Amino acid sequence: MTDEPALMSLAHGGGCGCKIAPGVLSELLAKMPGLPVPPDLLIGTASSDDAAVYRLNDSQALVATTDFFMPVVNDPYDFGRIAATNALSDVYAMGGRPILALALLGMPIAKLSTNTIGRILEGGAAACAAAGIPVAGGHSIDSVEPIYGLVALGLVHPDRVRANTGARPGDLLILGKPLGTGVMSAALKKGLLDAGGYARMIDTTTRLNTPGPDLAVLDGVHALTDVTGFGLAGHALELARGAGCRAVLDWGAVPVMDGVRALLAAGCATGASGRNWQSYGTSVLLPDGFAEDDRALLTDPQTSGGLLVSTAPDTAEAVLEIFARHGFEAARRIGRIEAADGAAPGVALT
């Protein structure tokens, strides 16, 4: 096939920025009919968690999730790696270890060559191989826009499931990866991302969140989630609401990838960051004079973002040591959990 279009040109959005806005998603889920919930379904739709968890026996629970999106980069192999890494992250975020994956593929067959599509699948398989699991099957369709992702399955001990509802007042918040992937993807689409920036983006988005199972073994780790399409503020808000508490973020401590602030100044904020703010901004308290670019970064959709950990203070150093052992040098303490004291759960920045 000659004159093949760039992947990103075929999609109206990319990566986790394609997610339906949180407010709209809440409306859609509210209209779902009530269904029987078996006692072995430990985590379902009630808590907006990262994956479903079903108890198989006294020592094993199945973690089941799916994630797919449109291209966040133009290189097909990198797109496949990023999408697969992002999908597997939800298993790690529950404290589980992946066991197998199924591929989900939708491609505009008339516009993309079989070689390009094959490279996407190769990239996804490479990410699964890095996680030590097979791609055991899947499903494909001819679609208008290119879409790729996985159904990911994993196992976890039922007593070691780490939901996004377990945060406690007094906990510290630790973030495993720096922010900025949404901004970098927007810059790439505009032709403003240099080779160094692209390398940093690929490094973070293809880094498997392998600390998850080791973190879940720590009794002091009370809640886990991963920061993806709703941005740091949105996923911190989910932790706060799940626990009926307030998440207080120390904005100056939040890690940000090199070059991202300059890209924001150049106009590379994503449309999804604005949609995120419209959905949940009334639950986020910003300091006076908080810059517009900072707000865009706070709500920037993270594709294959980092784990957000709510941990007892005396376990915080062990959490950081686990991140370091897995190669997450950017992991930082970024805030704390406080009692809501009668107010609605929310997020506050200092």
Tab-separated table of N, CA, C and O in Angstrom, residues 16-17 19 50 67 86 89-90 181 209 225-232 235 238 276 299-306:
chain	number	residue	atom	x	y	z
A	16	CYS	N	-5.438	7.360	26.248
A	16	CYS	CA	-6.488	7.471	27.268
A	16	CYS	C	-7.245	8.782	27.190
A	16	CYS	O	-8.232	8.976	27.894
A	17	GLY	N	-6.788	9.714	26.334
A	17	GLY	CA	-7.569	10.911	26.068
A	17	GLY	C	-8.861	10.605	25.335
A	17	GLY	O	-9.738	11.467	25.232
A	19	LYS	N	-11.009	8.487	26.355
A	19	LYS	CA	-12.017	8.062	27.329
A	19	LYS	C	-13.225	9.000	27.318
A	19	LYS	O	-13.083	10.214	27.148
A	50	ASP	N	-10.374	-0.305	38.913
A	50	ASP	CA	-9.611	-0.545	37.694
A	50	ASP	C	-9.956	-1.853	37.009
A	50	ASP	O	-9.720	-2.005	35.803
A	67	ASP	N	-9.021	-2.830	28.101
A	67	ASP	CA	-8.684	-1.451	27.782
A	67	ASP	C	-8.222	-1.384	26.334
A	67	ASP	O	-7.445	-2.233	25.889
A	86	ASN	N	-0.718	-0.352	28.867
A	86	ASN	CA	-1.800	0.350	29.543
A	86	ASN	C	-2.884	-0.618	30.020
A	86	ASN	O	-3.388	-0.511	31.144
A	89	SER	N	-1.849	-2.655	33.009
A	89	SER	CA	-1.702	-1.856	34.227
A	89	SER	C	-2.859	-2.048	35.189
A	89	SER	O	-2.677	-2.016	36.410
A	90	ASP	N	-4.066	-2.258	34.659
A	90	ASP	CA	-5.227	-2.408	35.538
A	90	ASP	C	-5.147	-3.675	36.388
A	90	ASP	O	-5.684	-3.726	37.495
A	181	THR	N	2.036	12.635	29.669
A	181	THR	CA	1.937	11.888	28.414
A	181	THR	C	0.875	12.462	27.475
A	181	THR	O	1.041	12.422	26.252
A	209	ASN	N	3.640	-1.556	35.071
A	209	ASN	CA	3.484	-1.197	36.480
A	209	ASN	C	3.663	-2.418	37.391
A	209	ASN	O	2.814	-2.734	38.238
A	225	THR	N	-4.494	2.511	42.713
A	225	THR	CA	-5.146	2.739	41.424
A	225	THR	C	-4.058	3.158	40.457
A	225	THR	O	-2.909	3.357	40.861
A	226	ASP	N	-4.398	3.271	39.182
A	226	ASP	CA	-3.427	3.839	38.252
A	226	ASP	C	-4.010	5.115	37.647
A	226	ASP	O	-5.218	5.254	37.475
A	227	VAL	N	-3.137	6.052	37.364
A	227	VAL	CA	-3.552	7.353	36.850
A	227	VAL	C	-3.588	7.253	35.330
A	227	VAL	O	-2.544	7.099	34.692
A	228	THR	N	-4.790	7.348	34.753
A	228	THR	CA	-4.926	7.214	33.303
A	228	THR	C	-5.770	8.368	32.757
A	228	THR	O	-5.434	9.526	32.934
A	229	GLY	N	-6.861	8.056	32.071
A	229	GLY	CA	-7.553	9.055	31.281
A	229	GLY	C	-8.193	10.197	32.011
A	229	GLY	O	-8.429	11.256	31.414
A	230	PHE	N	-8.496	10.044	33.292
A	230	PHE	CA	-9.137	11.128	34.039
A	230	PHE	C	-8.123	12.072	34.672
A	230	PHE	O	-8.500	13.031	35.347
A	231	GLY	N	-6.839	11.808	34.474
A	231	GLY	CA	-5.803	12.682	35.011
A	231	GLY	C	-5.567	12.448	36.493
A	231	GLY	O	-6.319	11.733	37.171
A	232	LEU	N	-4.514	13.074	37.019
A	232	LEU	CA	-4.182	12.903	38.434
A	232	LEU	C	-5.327	13.345	39.324
A	232	LEU	O	-5.679	12.663	40.292
A	235	HIS	N	-8.314	10.711	39.263
A	235	HIS	CA	-8.095	9.434	39.950
A	235	HIS	C	-7.846	9.628	41.439
A	235	HIS	O	-8.209	8.765	42.245
A	238	GLU	N	-11.278	9.791	42.785
A	238	GLU	CA	-11.875	8.471	42.965
A	238	GLU	C	-11.423	7.846	44.285
A	238	GLU	O	-12.234	7.227	44.998
A	276	ASN	N	-12.176	16.827	31.281
A	276	ASN	CA	-12.037	16.293	32.635
A	276	ASN	C	-12.405	17.350	33.662
A	276	ASN	O	-13.146	17.083	34.619
A	299	THR	N	-5.153	17.790	35.135
A	299	THR	CA	-6.236	17.000	34.544
A	299	THR	C	-5.814	16.302	33.256
A	299	THR	O	-6.649	15.690	32.585
A	300	ASP	N	-4.527	16.371	32.910
A	300	ASP	CA	-4.011	15.779	31.676
A	300	ASP	C	-4.246	14.272	31.658
A	300	ASP	O	-3.859	13.571	32.597
A	301	PRO	N	-4.887	13.736	30.607
A	301	PRO	CA	-5.092	12.283	30.553
A	301	PRO	C	-3.764	11.564	30.387
A	301	PRO	O	-3.003	11.842	29.464
A	302	GLN	N	-3.488	10.654	31.281
A	302	GLN	CA	-2.236	9.893	31.242
A	302	GLN	C	-2.475	8.549	30.575
A	302	GLN	O	-3.302	7.761	31.044
A	303	THR	N	-1.779	8.310	29.492
A	303	THR	CA	-1.822	6.998	28.859
A	303	THR	C	-0.755	6.121	29.499
A	303	THR	O	0.407	6.508	29.553
A	304	SER	N	-1.169	4.959	30.022
A	304	SER	CA	-0.245	4.057	30.716
A	304	SER	C	0.491	4.804	31.827
A	304	SER	O	1.708	4.764	31.937
A	305	GLY	N	-0.289	5.510	32.664
A	305	GLY	CA	0.291	6.307	33.739
A	305	GLY	C	0.717	5.477	34.932
A	305	GLY	O	0.656	4.244	34.923
A	306	GLY	N	1.142	6.175	35.968
A	306	GLY	CA	1.728	5.519	37.124
A	306	GLY	C	0.715	5.048	38.149
A	306	GLY	O	-0.443	5.462	38.152
